PDB file of C-alpha atoms and ligand atoms in Angstrom:
ATOM      1  CA  MET A   1     124.929  85.577  86.395  1.00 77.00           C
ATOM      2  CA  LEU A   2     127.068  86.576  89.373  1.00 88.00           C
ATOM      3  CA  PRO A   3     124.460  88.639  91.226  1.00 92.00           C
ATOM      4  CA  ASN A   4     126.229  90.333  94.145  1.00 96.00           C
ATOM      5  CA  ILE A   5     129.111  91.930  92.269  1.00 98.00           C
ATOM      6  CA  ARG A   6     129.141  95.578  91.214  1.00 98.00           C
ATOM      7  CA  ILE A   7     131.676  96.905  88.760  1.00 98.00           C
ATOM      8  CA  VAL A   8     132.206 100.576  89.595  1.00 98.00           C
ATOM      9  CA  LEU A   9     133.863 102.973  87.136  1.00 98.00           C
ATOM     10  CA  VAL A  10     134.937 106.281  88.668  1.00 98.00           C
ATOM     11  CA  LYS A  11     134.864 109.455  86.544  1.00 98.00           C
ATOM     12  CA  THR A  12     135.372 107.700  83.233  1.00 98.00           C
ATOM     13  CA  THR A  13     136.197 110.205  80.508  1.00 98.00           C
ATOM     14  CA  HIS A  14     135.922 108.089  77.339  1.00 98.00           C
ATOM     15  CA  PRO A  15     132.423 106.723  76.595  1.00 98.00           C
ATOM     16  CA  GLY A  16     134.040 103.968  74.490  1.00 98.00           C
ATOM     17  CA  ASN A  17     135.542 102.549  77.683  1.00 98.00           C
ATOM     18  CA  ILE A  18     132.103 102.441  79.307  1.00 98.00           C
ATOM     19  CA  GLY A  19     130.681 100.503  76.347  1.00 98.00           C
ATOM     20  CA  ALA A  20     133.659  98.126  76.227  1.00 98.00           C
ATOM     21  CA  THR A  21     133.310  97.578  79.987  1.00 98.00           C
ATOM     22  CA  ALA A  22     129.642  96.593  79.577  1.00 98.00           C
ATOM     23  CA  ARG A  23     130.615  94.081  76.904  1.00 98.00           C
ATOM     24  CA  ALA A  24     133.496  92.671  78.974  1.00 98.00           C
ATOM     25  CA  MET A  25     131.119  92.255  81.923  1.00 98.00           C
ATOM     26  CA  LYS A  26     128.362  90.529  79.980  1.00 98.00           C
ATOM     27  CA  ASN A  27     130.830  88.169  78.314  1.00 97.00           C
ATOM     28  CA  MET A  28     131.937  87.052  81.763  1.00 97.00           C
ATOM     29  CA  GLY A  29     128.493  86.810  83.386  1.00 97.00           C
ATOM     30  CA  LEU A  30     128.387  90.120  85.256  1.00 98.00           C
ATOM     31  CA  ASN A  31     125.706  92.751  84.727  1.00 97.00           C
ATOM     32  CA  ARG A  32     125.734  95.329  87.539  1.00 98.00           C
ATOM     33  CA  LEU A  33     127.530  98.432  86.321  1.00 98.00           C
ATOM     34  CA  TYR A  34     127.816 101.599  88.461  1.00 98.00           C
ATOM     35  CA  LEU A  35     129.113 104.823  86.936  1.00 98.00           C
ATOM     36  CA  VAL A  36     130.379 107.586  89.209  1.00 98.00           C
ATOM     37  CA  ALA A  37     130.132 110.998  87.499  1.00 98.00           C
ATOM     38  CA  PRO A  38     130.956 109.838  83.947  1.00 98.00           C
ATOM     39  CA  THR A  39     131.995 112.640  81.575  1.00 98.00           C
ATOM     40  CA  ASP A  40     129.796 111.502  78.686  1.00 97.00           C
ATOM     41  CA  PHE A  41     126.954 109.042  79.316  1.00 97.00           C
ATOM     42  CA  PRO A  42     124.611 107.908  77.842  1.00 97.00           C
ATOM     43  CA  SER A  43     126.364 108.177  74.529  1.00 97.00           C
ATOM     44  CA  PHE A  44     126.240 106.722  71.050  1.00 97.00           C
ATOM     45  CA  GLU A  45     129.874 105.628  71.288  1.00 98.00           C
ATOM     46  CA  ALA A  46     129.262 103.701  74.511  1.00 98.00           C
ATOM     47  CA  SER A  47     126.270 101.907  72.987  1.00 98.00           C
ATOM     48  CA  GLN A  48     128.226 101.081  69.866  1.00 98.00           C
ATOM     49  CA  ARG A  49     131.147  99.618  71.801  1.00 98.00           C
ATOM     50  CA  ALA A  50     128.805  97.641  74.059  1.00 98.00           C
ATOM     51  CA  SER A  51     127.567  95.711  71.012  1.00 97.00           C
ATOM     52  CA  SER A  52     125.082  93.141  72.404  1.00 98.00           C
ATOM     53  CA  ALA A  53     125.591  94.292  75.993  1.00 98.00           C
ATOM     54  CA  GLY A  54     123.250  97.286  75.604  1.00 98.00           C
ATOM     55  CA  ASP A  55     121.128  95.895  78.450  1.00 98.00           C
ATOM     56  CA  VAL A  56     124.058  96.287  80.880  1.00 98.00           C
ATOM     57  CA  LEU A  57     124.347  99.954  79.852  1.00 98.00           C
ATOM     58  CA  GLU A  58     120.599 100.511  80.146  1.00 98.00           C
ATOM     59  CA  GLN A  59     120.575  99.117  83.687  1.00 98.00           C
ATOM     60  CA  ALA A  60     123.747 101.011  84.694  1.00 98.00           C
ATOM     61  CA  VAL A  61     123.340 103.070  87.865  1.00 98.00           C
ATOM     62  CA  VAL A  62     124.744 106.589  87.521  1.00 98.00           C
ATOM     63  CA  VAL A  63     125.685 108.346  90.788  1.00 98.00           C
ATOM     64  CA  ASP A  64     127.563 111.478  91.837  1.00 98.00           C
ATOM     65  CA  SER A  65     129.957 110.010  94.377  1.00 97.00           C
ATOM     66  CA  LEU A  66     131.857 106.807  95.014  1.00 98.00           C
ATOM     67  CA  GLN A  67     130.236 106.598  98.462  1.00 96.00           C
ATOM     68  CA  GLN A  68     126.830 106.338  96.782  1.00 97.00           C
ATOM     69  CA  ALA A  69     128.064 103.578  94.473  1.00 98.00           C
ATOM     70  CA  LEU A  70     129.339 101.569  97.453  1.00 97.00           C
ATOM     71  CA  HIS A  71     126.179 101.884  99.536  1.00 97.00           C
ATOM     72  CA  GLY A  72     125.291  98.472 101.000  1.00 96.00           C
ATOM     73  CA  CYS A  73     128.606  96.777 100.144  1.00 97.00           C
ATOM     74  CA  ALA A  74     130.488  94.801 102.802  1.00 95.00           C
ATOM     75  CA  PHE A  75     133.602  94.218 100.687  1.00 96.00           C
ATOM     76  CA  VAL A  76     135.225  96.788  98.421  1.00 97.00           C
ATOM     77  CA  ALA A  77     138.321  96.192  96.304  1.00 97.00           C
ATOM     78  CA  GLY A  78     139.994  98.919  94.251  1.00 97.00           C
ATOM     79  CA  THR A  79     142.178  98.222  91.228  1.00 97.00           C
ATOM     80  CA  THR A  80     145.450  99.965  90.641  1.00 95.00           C
ATOM     81  CA  ALA A  81     148.201  99.832  88.035  1.00 94.00           C
ATOM     82  CA  ARG A  82     150.798 101.014  90.517  1.00 84.00           C
ATOM     83  CA  LEU A  83     151.270  99.246  93.790  1.00 76.00           C
ATOM     84  CA  ARG A  84     151.827 101.929  96.309  1.00 66.00           C
ATOM     85  CA  ASN A  85     153.785 102.052  99.479  1.00 65.00           C
ATOM     86  CA  VAL A  86     150.629 102.006 101.497  1.00 65.00           C
ATOM     87  CA  THR A  87     149.570  99.648 104.213  1.00 69.00           C
ATOM     88  CA  TRP A  88     146.584  98.403 102.206  1.00 81.00           C
ATOM     89  CA  PRO A  89     146.383  94.672 101.791  1.00 87.00           C
ATOM     90  CA  GLN A  90     147.152  93.954  98.141  1.00 91.00           C
ATOM     91  CA  LEU A  91     146.090  91.053  95.942  1.00 94.00           C
ATOM     92  CA  ASP A  92     146.973  90.081  92.396  1.00 96.00           C
ATOM     93  CA  ALA A  93     144.279  89.594  89.756  1.00 97.00           C
ATOM     94  CA  ARG A  94     143.942  85.850  90.408  1.00 97.00           C
ATOM     95  CA  THR A  95     143.706  85.906  94.190  1.00 96.00           C
ATOM     96  CA  GLY A  96     141.634  89.094  93.916  1.00 97.00           C
ATOM     97  CA  GLY A  97     139.151  87.350  91.597  1.00 97.00           C
ATOM     98  CA  GLU A  98     138.897  84.408  93.999  1.00 95.00           C
ATOM     99  CA  ARG A  99     138.390  86.648  96.984  1.00 95.00           C
ATOM    100  CA  ILE A 100     135.752  88.774  95.251  1.00 96.00           C
ATOM    101  CA  PHE A 101     133.792  85.720  94.159  1.00 95.00           C
ATOM    102  CA  ALA A 102     134.002  84.074  97.595  1.00 93.00           C
ATOM    103  CA  GLU A 103     132.894  87.297  99.330  1.00 93.00           C
ATOM    104  CA  SER A 104     130.038  87.754  96.849  1.00 95.00           C
ATOM    105  CA  ARG A 105     128.468  84.527  98.024  1.00 91.00           C
ATOM    106  CA  GLN A 106     127.723  86.250 101.293  1.00 89.00           C
ATOM    107  CA  HIS A 107     127.204  89.911 100.663  1.00 93.00           C
ATOM    108  CA  GLU A 108     127.365  92.773  98.217  1.00 96.00           C
ATOM    109  CA  VAL A 109     130.814  93.343  96.772  1.00 97.00           C
ATOM    110  CA  ALA A 110     132.216  96.188  94.670  1.00 98.00           C
ATOM    111  CA  LEU A 111     135.244  96.229  92.391  1.00 98.00           C
ATOM    112  CA  VAL A 112     136.310  99.793  91.658  1.00 98.00           C
ATOM    113  CA  PHE A 113     138.213 101.157  88.656  1.00 98.00           C
ATOM    114  CA  GLY A 114     139.792 104.611  88.478  1.00 98.00           C
ATOM    115  CA  SER A 115     139.629 107.277  85.826  1.00 98.00           C
ATOM    116  CA  GLU A 116     141.772 106.829  82.681  1.00 97.00           C
ATOM    117  CA  ARG A 117     144.179 109.660  83.338  1.00 95.00           C
ATOM    118  CA  THR A 118     144.650 109.621  87.094  1.00 96.00           C
ATOM    119  CA  GLY A 119     143.643 106.157  88.292  1.00 96.00           C
ATOM    120  CA  LEU A 120     142.059 106.011  91.749  1.00 95.00           C
ATOM    121  CA  LEU A 121     142.834 109.065  93.864  1.00 94.00           C
ATOM    122  CA  ASN A 122     143.887 108.663  97.501  1.00 89.00           C
ATOM    123  CA  ASP A 123     140.489 109.587  98.901  1.00 91.00           C
ATOM    124  CA  GLU A 124     138.854 107.081  96.542  1.00 95.00           C
ATOM    125  CA  MET A 125     141.320 104.373  97.529  1.00 92.00           C
ATOM    126  CA  GLU A 126     140.552 105.021 101.167  1.00 89.00           C
ATOM    127  CA  LEU A 127     137.061 103.654 100.592  1.00 93.00           C
ATOM    128  CA  CYS A 128     138.532 100.302  99.495  1.00 93.00           C
ATOM    129  CA  GLN A 129     139.581  97.516 101.854  1.00 91.00           C
ATOM    130  CA  TYR A 130     141.879  95.807  99.384  1.00 93.00           C
ATOM    131  CA  LEU A 131     143.857  96.831  96.328  1.00 94.00           C
ATOM    132  CA  VAL A 132     144.066  94.527  93.340  1.00 96.00           C
ATOM    133  CA  ASN A 133     146.825  94.687  90.765  1.00 96.00           C
ATOM    134  CA  ILE A 134     146.986  92.939  87.400  1.00 97.00           C
ATOM    135  CA  PRO A 135     150.597  91.812  86.949  1.00 96.00           C
ATOM    136  CA  THR A 136     152.191  93.350  83.852  1.00 96.00           C
ATOM    137  CA  SER A 137     155.556  93.984  82.260  1.00 94.00           C
ATOM    138  CA  GLU A 138     157.639  96.308  84.396  1.00 91.00           C
ATOM    139  CA  GLU A 139     158.054  98.601  81.436  1.00 94.00           C
ATOM    140  CA  TYR A 140     154.377  99.530  81.046  1.00 95.00           C
ATOM    141  CA  ALA A 141     151.968  98.663  83.863  1.00 94.00           C
ATOM    142  CA  SER A 142     148.906 100.712  82.966  1.00 96.00           C
ATOM    143  CA  LEU A 143     146.246  98.765  81.049  1.00 98.00           C
ATOM    144  CA  ASN A 144     143.428 100.351  79.114  1.00 98.00           C
ATOM    145  CA  LEU A 145     140.515 100.719  81.558  1.00 98.00           C
ATOM    146  CA  ALA A 146     138.090  98.343  79.793  1.00 98.00           C
ATOM    147  CA  GLN A 147     140.847  95.786  79.293  1.00 98.00           C
ATOM    148  CA  ALA A 148     141.589  95.886  83.022  1.00 98.00           C
ATOM    149  CA  VAL A 149     137.861  95.280  83.630  1.00 98.00           C
ATOM    150  CA  GLN A 150     138.010  92.369  81.172  1.00 98.00           C
ATOM    151  CA  VAL A 151     140.907  90.674  82.967  1.00 98.00           C
ATOM    152  CA  MET A 152     139.269  91.045  86.386  1.00 98.00           C
ATOM    153  CA  CYS A 153     135.850  89.817  85.205  1.00 98.00           C
ATOM    154  CA  TYR A 154     137.552  86.815  83.608  1.00 98.00           C
ATOM    155  CA  GLU A 155     139.292  85.991  86.895  1.00 98.00           C
ATOM    156  CA  ILE A 156     136.008  86.279  88.788  1.00 97.00           C
ATOM    157  CA  LEU A 157     134.295  83.968  86.283  1.00 96.00           C
ATOM    158  CA  MET A 158     137.122  81.417  86.548  1.00 96.00           C
ATOM    159  CA  ALA A 159     136.910  81.516  90.341  1.00 95.00           C
ATOM    160  CA  SER A 160     133.160  80.884  90.113  1.00 94.00           C
ATOM    161  CA  ARG A 161     133.716  77.923  87.783  1.00 92.00           C
ATOM    162  CA  ALA A 162     136.252  76.474  90.190  1.00 90.00           C
ATOM    163  CA  GLY A 163     133.395  76.258  92.683  1.00 72.00           C
ATOM    164  CA  MET A 164     135.114  78.179  95.447  1.00 63.00           C
ATOM    165  CA  PRO A 165     133.460  77.424  98.768  1.00 63.00           C
ATOM    166  CA  ALA A 166     131.701  80.262 100.597  1.00 59.00           C
ATOM    167  CA  MET A 167     133.927  82.134 103.045  1.00 60.00           C
ATOM    168  CA  LYS A 168     131.976  81.058 106.116  1.00 62.00           C
ATOM    169  CA  ALA A 169     128.570  79.703 106.990  1.00 64.00           C
ATOM    170  CA  GLU A 170     125.775  82.276 106.748  1.00 71.00           C
ATOM    171  CA  PRO A 171     125.500  84.164 110.053  1.00 77.00           C
ATOM    172  CA  LYS A 172     122.471  83.223 112.111  1.00 79.00           C
ATOM    173  CA  TYR A 173     121.673  86.752 113.265  1.00 85.00           C
ATOM    174  CA  GLU A 174     121.398  89.900 111.188  1.00 84.00           C
ATOM    175  CA  LEU A 175     123.748  91.673 113.642  1.00 90.00           C
ATOM    176  CA  ASP A 176     126.519  89.202 112.816  1.00 89.00           C
ATOM    177  CA  ARG A 177     126.601  90.288 109.186  1.00 90.00           C
ATOM    178  CA  LEU A 178     129.603  92.366 108.180  1.00 91.00           C
ATOM    179  CA  ALA A 179     129.141  96.109 108.522  1.00 94.00           C
ATOM    180  CA  SER A 180     128.495  97.894 105.223  1.00 93.00           C
ATOM    181  CA  THR A 181     130.679 100.719 103.913  1.00 92.00           C
ATOM    182  CA  GLU A 182     128.253 103.398 105.077  1.00 94.00           C
ATOM    183  CA  GLN A 183     128.095 101.877 108.564  1.00 95.00           C
ATOM    184  CA  LEU A 184     131.914 101.851 108.664  1.00 95.00           C
ATOM    185  CA  ASP A 185     131.953 105.466 107.452  1.00 94.00           C
ATOM    186  CA  GLY A 186     129.703 106.307 110.401  1.00 96.00           C
ATOM    187  CA  LEU A 187     132.223 104.642 112.733  1.00 97.00           C
ATOM    188  CA  TYR A 188     135.171 106.568 111.243  1.00 96.00           C
ATOM    189  CA  ALA A 189     133.311 109.870 111.542  1.00 96.00           C
ATOM    190  CA  HIS A 190     132.493 109.028 115.156  1.00 97.00           C
ATOM    191  CA  ILE A 191     136.110 108.086 115.988  1.00 97.00           C
ATOM    192  CA  PHE A 192     137.325 111.285 114.309  1.00 97.00           C
ATOM    193  CA  ALA A 193     134.899 113.467 116.278  1.00 96.00           C
ATOM    194  CA  ALA A 194     135.865 111.760 119.556  1.00 96.00           C
ATOM    195  CA  MET A 195     139.591 112.103 118.875  1.00 95.00           C
ATOM    196  CA  GLN A 196     139.123 115.782 118.172  1.00 94.00           C
ATOM    197  CA  GLN A 197     137.115 116.143 121.357  1.00 94.00           C
ATOM    198  CA  PHE A 198     139.906 114.432 123.341  1.00 94.00           C
ATOM    199  CA  ASP A 199     142.533 116.542 121.591  1.00 93.00           C
ATOM    200  CA  PHE A 200     144.199 113.339 120.475  1.00 94.00           C
ATOM    201  CA  PHE A 201     145.585 114.602 117.189  1.00 92.00           C
ATOM    202  CA  GLY A 202     147.769 117.432 118.484  1.00 91.00           C
ATOM    203  CA  THR A 203     150.634 117.615 115.985  1.00 90.00           C
ATOM    204  CA  ARG A 204     149.793 114.229 114.472  1.00 91.00           C
ATOM    205  CA  ASN A 205     148.760 114.094 110.833  1.00 93.00           C
ATOM    206  CA  HIS A 206     145.058 113.328 111.303  1.00 93.00           C
ATOM    207  CA  GLU A 207     144.534 112.244 107.708  1.00 92.00           C
ATOM    208  CA  GLN A 208     147.254 109.638 108.023  1.00 91.00           C
ATOM    209  CA  VAL A 209     145.951 108.419 111.379  1.00 94.00           C
ATOM    210  CA  MET A 210     142.440 108.027 109.955  1.00 94.00           C
ATOM    211  CA  ARG A 211     143.784 106.236 106.866  1.00 91.00           C
ATOM    212  CA  ARG A 212     145.611 103.739 109.074  1.00 90.00           C
ATOM    213  CA  LEU A 213     142.495 103.166 111.144  1.00 93.00           C
ATOM    214  CA  ARG A 214     140.475 102.539 107.983  1.00 91.00           C
ATOM    215  CA  CYS A 215     143.085  99.928 107.014  1.00 88.00           C
ATOM    216  CA  LEU A 216     142.868  98.352 110.448  1.00 91.00           C
ATOM    217  CA  PHE A 217     139.088  98.052 110.450  1.00 92.00           C
ATOM    218  CA  GLY A 218     139.096  97.027 106.782  1.00 86.00           C
ATOM    219  CA  ARG A 219     141.368  94.096 107.646  1.00 86.00           C
ATOM    220  CA  ALA A 220     139.410  93.203 110.751  1.00 89.00           C
ATOM    221  CA  ARG A 221     136.091  92.789 108.882  1.00 89.00           C
ATOM    222  CA  VAL A 222     133.878  94.275 111.593  1.00 93.00           C
ATOM    223  CA  SER A 223     130.366  92.890 112.109  1.00 93.00           C
ATOM    224  CA  VAL A 224     127.380  95.144 112.836  1.00 95.00           C
ATOM    225  CA  ARG A 225     127.316  93.887 116.425  1.00 95.00           C
ATOM    226  CA  GLU A 226     131.035  94.681 116.925  1.00 95.00           C
ATOM    227  CA  LEU A 227     130.561  98.085 115.360  1.00 97.00           C
ATOM    228  CA  GLN A 228     127.747  98.851 117.799  1.00 96.00           C
ATOM    229  CA  ILE A 229     129.988  97.892 120.748  1.00 96.00           C
ATOM    230  CA  LEU A 230     132.749 100.195 119.485  1.00 97.00           C
ATOM    231  CA  ARG A 231     130.355 103.104 118.985  1.00 96.00           C
ATOM    232  CA  GLY A 232     128.815 102.487 122.387  1.00 96.00           C
ATOM    233  CA  MET A 233     132.268 102.579 124.006  1.00 95.00           C
ATOM    234  CA  ILE A 234     133.152 105.824 122.255  1.00 96.00           C
ATOM    235  CA  LYS A 235     129.868 107.394 123.346  1.00 95.00           C
ATOM    236  CA  VAL A 236     130.552 106.472 126.962  1.00 95.00           C
ATOM    237  CA  ALA A 237     134.085 107.890 126.693  1.00 94.00           C
ATOM    238  CA  GLN A 238     132.640 111.084 125.207  1.00 92.00           C
ATOM    239  CA  GLY A 239     130.310 111.324 128.177  1.00 92.00           C
ATOM    240  CA  LYS A 240     127.344 111.092 125.818  1.00 83.00           C
ATOM    241  CA  ARG A 241     125.937 107.985 127.366  1.00 75.00           C
ATOM    242  CA  ALA A 242     126.109 106.585 130.859  1.00 69.00           C
ATOM    243  CA  PRO A 243     127.800 103.192 131.070  1.00 67.00           C
ATOM    244  CA  PRO A 244     125.288 100.435 131.734  1.00 67.00           C
ATOM    245  CA  ARG A 245     124.866  99.878 135.453  1.00 67.00           C
ATOM    246  CA  GLN A 246     126.189  96.589 136.693  1.00 68.00           C
ATOM    247  CA  LYS A 247     123.709  94.377 138.374  1.00 65.00           C
ATOM    248  CA  PRO A 248     124.621  93.964 142.053  1.00 62.00           C
ATOM    249  CA  LYS A 249     126.050  90.547 142.728  1.00 65.00           C
ATOM    250  CA  ILE A 250     123.800  88.438 144.894  1.00 61.00           C
ATOM    251  CA  ARG A 251     125.702  85.991 147.007  1.00 55.00           C
TER     252      ARG A 251
HETATM  253  N1  SAH B   1     147.433 106.537  84.787  1.00 52.13           N
HETATM  254  C1  SAH B   1     146.851 105.753  85.833  1.00 52.13           C
HETATM  255  C2  SAH B   1     146.258 104.485  85.261  1.00 52.13           C
HETATM  256  C3  SAH B   1     144.851 104.645  84.933  1.00 52.13           C
HETATM  257  S1  SAH B   1     144.259 103.282  84.006  1.00 52.13           S
HETATM  258  C4  SAH B   1     147.902 105.354  86.838  1.00 52.13           C
HETATM  259  O1  SAH B   1     149.068 105.410  86.527  1.00 52.13           O
HETATM  260  O2  SAH B   1     147.513 104.971  87.952  1.00 52.13           O
HETATM  261  C5  SAH B   1     142.576 103.290  84.509  1.00 52.13           C
HETATM  262  C6  SAH B   1     142.206 102.220  85.471  1.00 52.13           C
HETATM  263  O3  SAH B   1     142.396 100.922  84.912  1.00 52.13           O
HETATM  264  C7  SAH B   1     142.987 102.197  86.783  1.00 52.13           C
HETATM  265  O4  SAH B   1     142.545 103.149  87.702  1.00 52.13           O
HETATM  266  C8  SAH B   1     142.692 100.783  87.247  1.00 52.13           C
HETATM  267  O5  SAH B   1     141.388 100.761  87.789  1.00 52.13           O
HETATM  268  C9  SAH B   1     142.702  99.996  85.950  1.00 52.13           C
HETATM  269  N2  SAH B   1     144.043  99.430  85.679  1.00 52.13           N
HETATM  270  C10 SAH B   1     144.907  99.770  84.700  1.00 52.13           C
HETATM  271  N3  SAH B   1     146.014  99.003  84.764  1.00 52.13           N
HETATM  272  C11 SAH B   1     145.853  98.161  85.808  1.00 52.13           C
HETATM  273  C12 SAH B   1     146.658  97.130  86.388  1.00 52.13           C
HETATM  274  N4  SAH B   1     147.863  96.804  85.925  1.00 52.13           N
HETATM  275  N5  SAH B   1     146.151  96.483  87.468  1.00 52.13           N
HETATM  276  C13 SAH B   1     144.933  96.794  87.968  1.00 52.13           C
HETATM  277  N6  SAH B   1     144.151  97.753  87.446  1.00 52.13           N
HETATM  278  C14 SAH B   1     144.590  98.425  86.388  1.00 52.13           C
END
C-alpha cells in the first residue's frame, strides 16, 4: 500500500463515480479516500461499483470542506482537464505521478479531483500547489472522473515500482519539515490582515494578489521554521511584537 497518499473527491454528484474511484484506487495499491460534501453517499450504487473495494468505501473520510480534507498535508496537487492561463506550476500525469510518489515518501500528500460538471473551482484550485493534467485528444479533454482517478493512480503505482528515490533526506528537526496546508493558510490570513492594516491593496485586486502569493509560497515549499520567521517579521511590522533586542557587542 502507498500509505501517505489521499485521493480527494470534491462534491461528487454520481455515487457510481465514488464506487469506481474506490475500485481504481485499490487496484493500484491506494486506500485513503476523502469525500468532500458528496451528493449521495453512502449509497448502494457506490458499493456496487466498488466491487471488492468495499473496504476503501467503508474507511472513506467524509468532510464538509476541502480545507478539512487537506488538513496535515504538505503537498497538494489538483487535477484539471483544462490547463488554464494561471501561474500555477503544471505537470502532466506521468511527471505528476512521479512527484506525488516522491513527496509521499516524506509527508502527507493529497491529489484532488473536481466535481463532474464544473471541475475544480478557482477557490478550490487555490488550495493546490500544483495542477496535473492527463494529456488527451484536443477534441475532447474531459475524462470521466473515476477514469481520471484510474490514470493517476496507475501513474503513482508505476512511479513507486520504478523505485523513485526520496526527494531529500529526512529533516533532522521537526521545525525543518514542510509547513502543512493549514499552517500555510494561517500565513496567508496573516499576510492579508497585515496588508489591509498597511493599506497595501488600495486599488489592487486583492484576490489576485493573494492568489499570486499562494503560488509563490507553494513553489517555495516553506518549512515550519521559515514560516515562523515570516510570521514573526509580519508581527513586528504590525507593531504587535517588539523586535528582539540585539545583544550589545563586547569588544
Ligand atoms: N467539466 C469539467 C471537467 C470535470 S471532469 C471541466 O471542463 O473542467 C471531473 C474531474 O475529473 C476533473 O475536475 C478532474 O479532477 C478530472 N479530470 C477529467 N479530465 C481530466 C484530465 N484530462 N486531466 C486531469 N484531470 C481530469
